Tab-separated table of C-alpha atoms and ligand atoms in Angstrom:
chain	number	residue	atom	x	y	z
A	1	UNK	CA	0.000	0.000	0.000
A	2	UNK	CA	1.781	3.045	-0.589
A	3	UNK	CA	2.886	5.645	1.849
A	4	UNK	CA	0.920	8.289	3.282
A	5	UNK	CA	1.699	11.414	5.160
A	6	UNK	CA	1.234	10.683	8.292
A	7	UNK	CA	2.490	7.408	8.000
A	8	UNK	CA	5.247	5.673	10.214
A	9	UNK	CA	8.408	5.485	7.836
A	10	UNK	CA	8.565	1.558	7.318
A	11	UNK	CA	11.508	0.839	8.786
A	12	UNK	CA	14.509	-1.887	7.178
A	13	UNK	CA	17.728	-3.247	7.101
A	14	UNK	CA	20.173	-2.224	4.423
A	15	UNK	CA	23.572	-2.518	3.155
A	16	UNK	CA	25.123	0.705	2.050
A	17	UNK	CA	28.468	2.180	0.550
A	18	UNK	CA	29.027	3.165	4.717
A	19	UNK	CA	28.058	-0.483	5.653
A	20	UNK	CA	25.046	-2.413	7.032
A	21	UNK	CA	22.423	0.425	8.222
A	22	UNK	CA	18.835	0.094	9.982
A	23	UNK	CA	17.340	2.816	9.300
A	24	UNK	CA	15.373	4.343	12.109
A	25	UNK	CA	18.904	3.549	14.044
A	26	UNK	CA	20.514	5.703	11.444
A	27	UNK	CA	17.978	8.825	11.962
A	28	UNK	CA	18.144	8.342	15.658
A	29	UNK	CA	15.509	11.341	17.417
A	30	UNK	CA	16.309	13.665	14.418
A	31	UNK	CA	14.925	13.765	11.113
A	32	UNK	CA	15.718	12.290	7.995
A	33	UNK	CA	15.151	12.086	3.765
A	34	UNK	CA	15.726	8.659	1.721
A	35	UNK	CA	15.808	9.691	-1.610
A	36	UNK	CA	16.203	7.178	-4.570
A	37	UNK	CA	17.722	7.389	-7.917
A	38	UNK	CA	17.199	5.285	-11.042
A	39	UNK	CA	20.463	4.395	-11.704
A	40	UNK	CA	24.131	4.542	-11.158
A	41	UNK	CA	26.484	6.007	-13.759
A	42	UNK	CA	23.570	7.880	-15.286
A	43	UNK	CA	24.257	12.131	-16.126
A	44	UNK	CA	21.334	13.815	-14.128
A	45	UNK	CA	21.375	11.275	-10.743
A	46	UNK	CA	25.049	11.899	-10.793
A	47	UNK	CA	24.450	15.790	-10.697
A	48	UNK	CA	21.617	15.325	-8.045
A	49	UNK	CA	23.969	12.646	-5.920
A	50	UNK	CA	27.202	15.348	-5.814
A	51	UNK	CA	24.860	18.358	-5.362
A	52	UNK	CA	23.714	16.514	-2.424
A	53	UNK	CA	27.086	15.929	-0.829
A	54	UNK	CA	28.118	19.468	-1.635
A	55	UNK	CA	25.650	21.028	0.706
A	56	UNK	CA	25.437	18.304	3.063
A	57	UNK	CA	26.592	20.748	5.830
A	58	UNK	CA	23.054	22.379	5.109
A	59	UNK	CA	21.529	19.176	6.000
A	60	UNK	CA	23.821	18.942	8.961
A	61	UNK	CA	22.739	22.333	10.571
A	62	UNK	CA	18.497	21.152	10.144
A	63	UNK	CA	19.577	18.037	12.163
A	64	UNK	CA	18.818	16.140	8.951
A	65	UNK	CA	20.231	12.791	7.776
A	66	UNK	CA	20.332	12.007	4.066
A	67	UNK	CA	19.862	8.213	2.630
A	68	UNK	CA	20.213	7.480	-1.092
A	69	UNK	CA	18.503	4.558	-2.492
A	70	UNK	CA	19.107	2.423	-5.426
A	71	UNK	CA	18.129	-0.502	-7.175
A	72	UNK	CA	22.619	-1.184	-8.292
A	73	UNK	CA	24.816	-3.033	-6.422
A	74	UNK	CA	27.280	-1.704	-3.731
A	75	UNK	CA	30.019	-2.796	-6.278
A	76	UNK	CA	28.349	-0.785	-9.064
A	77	UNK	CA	27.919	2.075	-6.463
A	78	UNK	CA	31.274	2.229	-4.836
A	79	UNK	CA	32.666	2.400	-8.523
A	80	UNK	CA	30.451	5.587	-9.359
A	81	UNK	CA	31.379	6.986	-5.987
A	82	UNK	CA	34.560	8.174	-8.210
A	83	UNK	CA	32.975	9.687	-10.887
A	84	UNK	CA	30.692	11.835	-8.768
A	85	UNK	CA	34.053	12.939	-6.937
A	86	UNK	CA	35.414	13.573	-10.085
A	87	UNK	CA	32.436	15.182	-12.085
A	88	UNK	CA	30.605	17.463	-8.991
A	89	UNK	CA	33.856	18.276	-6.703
A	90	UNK	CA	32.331	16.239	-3.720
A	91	UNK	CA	32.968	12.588	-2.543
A	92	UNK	CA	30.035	11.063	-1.156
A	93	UNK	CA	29.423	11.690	2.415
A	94	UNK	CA	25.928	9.641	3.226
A	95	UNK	CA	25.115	6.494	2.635
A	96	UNK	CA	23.796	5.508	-0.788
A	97	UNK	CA	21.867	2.208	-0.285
A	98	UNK	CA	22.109	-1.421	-2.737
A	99	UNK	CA	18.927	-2.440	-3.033
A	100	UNK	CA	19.536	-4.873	-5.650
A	101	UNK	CA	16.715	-7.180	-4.002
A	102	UNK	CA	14.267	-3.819	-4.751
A	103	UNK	CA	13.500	-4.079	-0.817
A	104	UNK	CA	13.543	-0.648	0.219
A	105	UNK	CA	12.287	0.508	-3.477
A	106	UNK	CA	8.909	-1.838	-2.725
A	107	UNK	CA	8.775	-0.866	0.678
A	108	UNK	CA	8.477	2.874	-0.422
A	109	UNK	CA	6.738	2.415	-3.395
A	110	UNK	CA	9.230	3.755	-5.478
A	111	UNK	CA	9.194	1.845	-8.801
A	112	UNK	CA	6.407	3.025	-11.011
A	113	UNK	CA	5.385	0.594	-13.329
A	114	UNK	CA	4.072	2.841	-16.121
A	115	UNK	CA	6.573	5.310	-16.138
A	116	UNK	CA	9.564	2.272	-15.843
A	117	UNK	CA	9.047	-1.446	-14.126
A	118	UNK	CA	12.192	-1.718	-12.799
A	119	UNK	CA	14.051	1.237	-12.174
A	120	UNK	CA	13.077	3.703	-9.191
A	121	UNK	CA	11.425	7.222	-10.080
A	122	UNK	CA	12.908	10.178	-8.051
A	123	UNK	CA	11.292	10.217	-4.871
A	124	UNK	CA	11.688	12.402	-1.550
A	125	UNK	CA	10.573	10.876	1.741
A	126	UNK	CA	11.154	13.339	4.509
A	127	UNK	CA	11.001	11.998	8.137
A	128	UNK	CA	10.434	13.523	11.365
A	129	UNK	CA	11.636	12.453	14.456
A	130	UNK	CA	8.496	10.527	15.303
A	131	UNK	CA	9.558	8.587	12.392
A	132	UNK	CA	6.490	9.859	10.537
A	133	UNK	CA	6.446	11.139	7.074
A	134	UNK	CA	6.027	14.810	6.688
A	135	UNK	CA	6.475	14.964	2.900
A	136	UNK	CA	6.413	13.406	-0.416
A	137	UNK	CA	8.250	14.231	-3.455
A	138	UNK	CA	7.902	12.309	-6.392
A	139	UNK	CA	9.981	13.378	-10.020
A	140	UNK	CA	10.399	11.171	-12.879
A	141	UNK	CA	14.005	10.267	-14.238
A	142	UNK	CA	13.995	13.017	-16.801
A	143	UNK	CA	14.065	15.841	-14.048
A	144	UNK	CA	16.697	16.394	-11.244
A	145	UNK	CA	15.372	17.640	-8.017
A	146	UNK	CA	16.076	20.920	-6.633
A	147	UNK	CA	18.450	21.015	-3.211
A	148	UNK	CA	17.109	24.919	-2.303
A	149	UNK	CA	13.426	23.590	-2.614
A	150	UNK	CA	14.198	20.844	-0.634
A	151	UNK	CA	16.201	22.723	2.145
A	152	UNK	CA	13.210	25.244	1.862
A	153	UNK	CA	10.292	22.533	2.610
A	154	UNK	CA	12.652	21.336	5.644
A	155	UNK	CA	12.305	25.108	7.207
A	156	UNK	CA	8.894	25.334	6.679
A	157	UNK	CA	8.335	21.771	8.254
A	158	UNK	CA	10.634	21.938	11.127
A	159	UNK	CA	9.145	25.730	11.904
A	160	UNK	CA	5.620	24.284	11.701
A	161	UNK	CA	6.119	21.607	14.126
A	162	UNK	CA	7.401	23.915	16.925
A	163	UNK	CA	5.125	26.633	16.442
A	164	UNK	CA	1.273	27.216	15.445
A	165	UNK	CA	1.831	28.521	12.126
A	166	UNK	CA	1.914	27.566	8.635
A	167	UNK	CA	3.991	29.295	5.224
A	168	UNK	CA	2.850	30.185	2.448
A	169	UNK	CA	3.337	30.418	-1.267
A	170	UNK	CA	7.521	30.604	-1.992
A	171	UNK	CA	7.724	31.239	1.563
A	172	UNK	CA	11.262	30.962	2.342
A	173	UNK	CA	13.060	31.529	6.140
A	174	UNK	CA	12.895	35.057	7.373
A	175	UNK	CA	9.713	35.490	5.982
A	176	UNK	CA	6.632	36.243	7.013
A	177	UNK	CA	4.181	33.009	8.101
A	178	UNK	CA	0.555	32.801	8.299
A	179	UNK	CA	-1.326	31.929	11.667
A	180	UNK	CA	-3.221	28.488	11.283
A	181	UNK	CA	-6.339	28.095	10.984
A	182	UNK	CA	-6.643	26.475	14.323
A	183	UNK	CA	-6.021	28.962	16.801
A	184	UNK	CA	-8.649	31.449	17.231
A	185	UNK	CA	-7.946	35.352	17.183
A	186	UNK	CA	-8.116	35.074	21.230
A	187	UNK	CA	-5.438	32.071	21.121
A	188	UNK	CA	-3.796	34.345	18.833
A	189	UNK	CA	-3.468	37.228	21.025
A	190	UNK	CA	-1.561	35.153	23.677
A	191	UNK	CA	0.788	33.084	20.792
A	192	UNK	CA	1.266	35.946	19.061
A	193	UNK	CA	1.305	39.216	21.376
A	194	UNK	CA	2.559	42.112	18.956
A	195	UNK	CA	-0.446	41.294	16.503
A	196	UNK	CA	-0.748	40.774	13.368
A	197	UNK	CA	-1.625	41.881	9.636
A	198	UNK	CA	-4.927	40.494	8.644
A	199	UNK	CA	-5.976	41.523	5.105
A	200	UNK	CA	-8.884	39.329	5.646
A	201	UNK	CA	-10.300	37.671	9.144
A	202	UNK	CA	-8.622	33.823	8.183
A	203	UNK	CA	-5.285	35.237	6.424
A	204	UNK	CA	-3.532	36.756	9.525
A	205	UNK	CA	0.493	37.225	9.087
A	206	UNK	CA	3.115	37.351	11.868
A	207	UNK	CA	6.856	37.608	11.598
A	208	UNK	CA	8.816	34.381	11.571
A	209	UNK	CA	8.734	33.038	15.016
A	210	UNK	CA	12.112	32.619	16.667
A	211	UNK	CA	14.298	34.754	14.387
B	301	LIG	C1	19.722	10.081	-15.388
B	301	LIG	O1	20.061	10.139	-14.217
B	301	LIG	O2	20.156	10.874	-16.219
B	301	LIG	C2	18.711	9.054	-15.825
B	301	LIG	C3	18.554	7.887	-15.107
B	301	LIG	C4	17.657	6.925	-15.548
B	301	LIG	C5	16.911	7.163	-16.671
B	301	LIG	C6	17.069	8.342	-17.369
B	301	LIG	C7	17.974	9.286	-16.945
């Protein structure tokens, strides 16, 4: 059945370029994103794997551990490992997982039969530290995902599980938020004491909490 939001991330067992991982031991109380990729030694998941590494320090600072996925072999992976080196000025520095036996791609629901039936599509699982899924992103082969977007839906997630807010459209950090729905204008006055800017009674903005 596939994956929902709200969903516990099904956990697993894996062996990976950094060794034999479990995967909920891996993301310990923080949070997490498996992403997959069709294929090793392929141009555009070899851009996406290196951009990846290159701002893993990003990552780092959100508390937030990356997992590749894909369906090649650790031999076929720790070969390619190179190339990205080479090619995108970063050696890998998370794991990327074999799942030759298509384990974790099943598990997730990542092969698509009508757009391939046997290679993964692009997908984004993002975990919280419940271990429940906070977000999906699904891309076909043909388009490489977008680190800033990515980074961007982390902010808004991790800001709108600590406070009672939500973002809106291109909202990126340091901007303005929008009061949920949820808490009444009376709630509101406590939560949010210096006001707020209501051009109509349910679209009430406040500053970014905690910056
Ligand atoms: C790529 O990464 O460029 C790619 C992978 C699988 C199918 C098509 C493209």
């Amino acid at each position: 059945m596939a994956i929902r939001l709200g969903d516990t991330a099904p956990d697993f067992t894996a062996e990976t370029t950094e060794g034999t991982i479990n995967f909920h031991e891996y993301l310990g109380d923080g949070w997490g994103i498996l992403f997959s990729h069709p294929k090793d030694f392929t141009p555009v998941c070899t851009t996406e794997l290196g951009a990846f590494a290159n701002r893993k320090a990003e990552f780092d600072q959100r508390n937030v551990k990356l997992i590749g996925v894909s369906v090649d072999s650790l031999e076929s992976h720790k070969g390619w490992v190179g190339d990205i080196a080479e090619t995108q000025g970063t050696a890998l520095n998370y794991p990327l997982i074999a799942d030759t036996d298509k384990k974790v791609s099943n598990l997730y629901d990542m092969i698509h039969p009508n757009a391939n039936d046997t290679l993964t599509v692009r997908s984004v699982f993002i975990v919280g530290p419940d271990k429940k899924v906070k977000l999906i992103l699904t891309y076909p082969a043909s388009t490489g995902r977008n680190i800033d977007e990515i980074l961007r839906v982390v902010d808004s997630l991790q800001l709108t599980s600590n406070y009672s807010v939500a973002t809106p459209v291109n909202w990126k950090d340091g901007d303005d938020v929008i009061i949920g729905s949820a808490v009444s204008d009376e709630d509101a006055k406590v939560k949010f004491p210096n006001g707020w800017k209501a051009p109509k009674p349910y679209l009430r903005y406040v500053p970014q909490p905690g910056k």
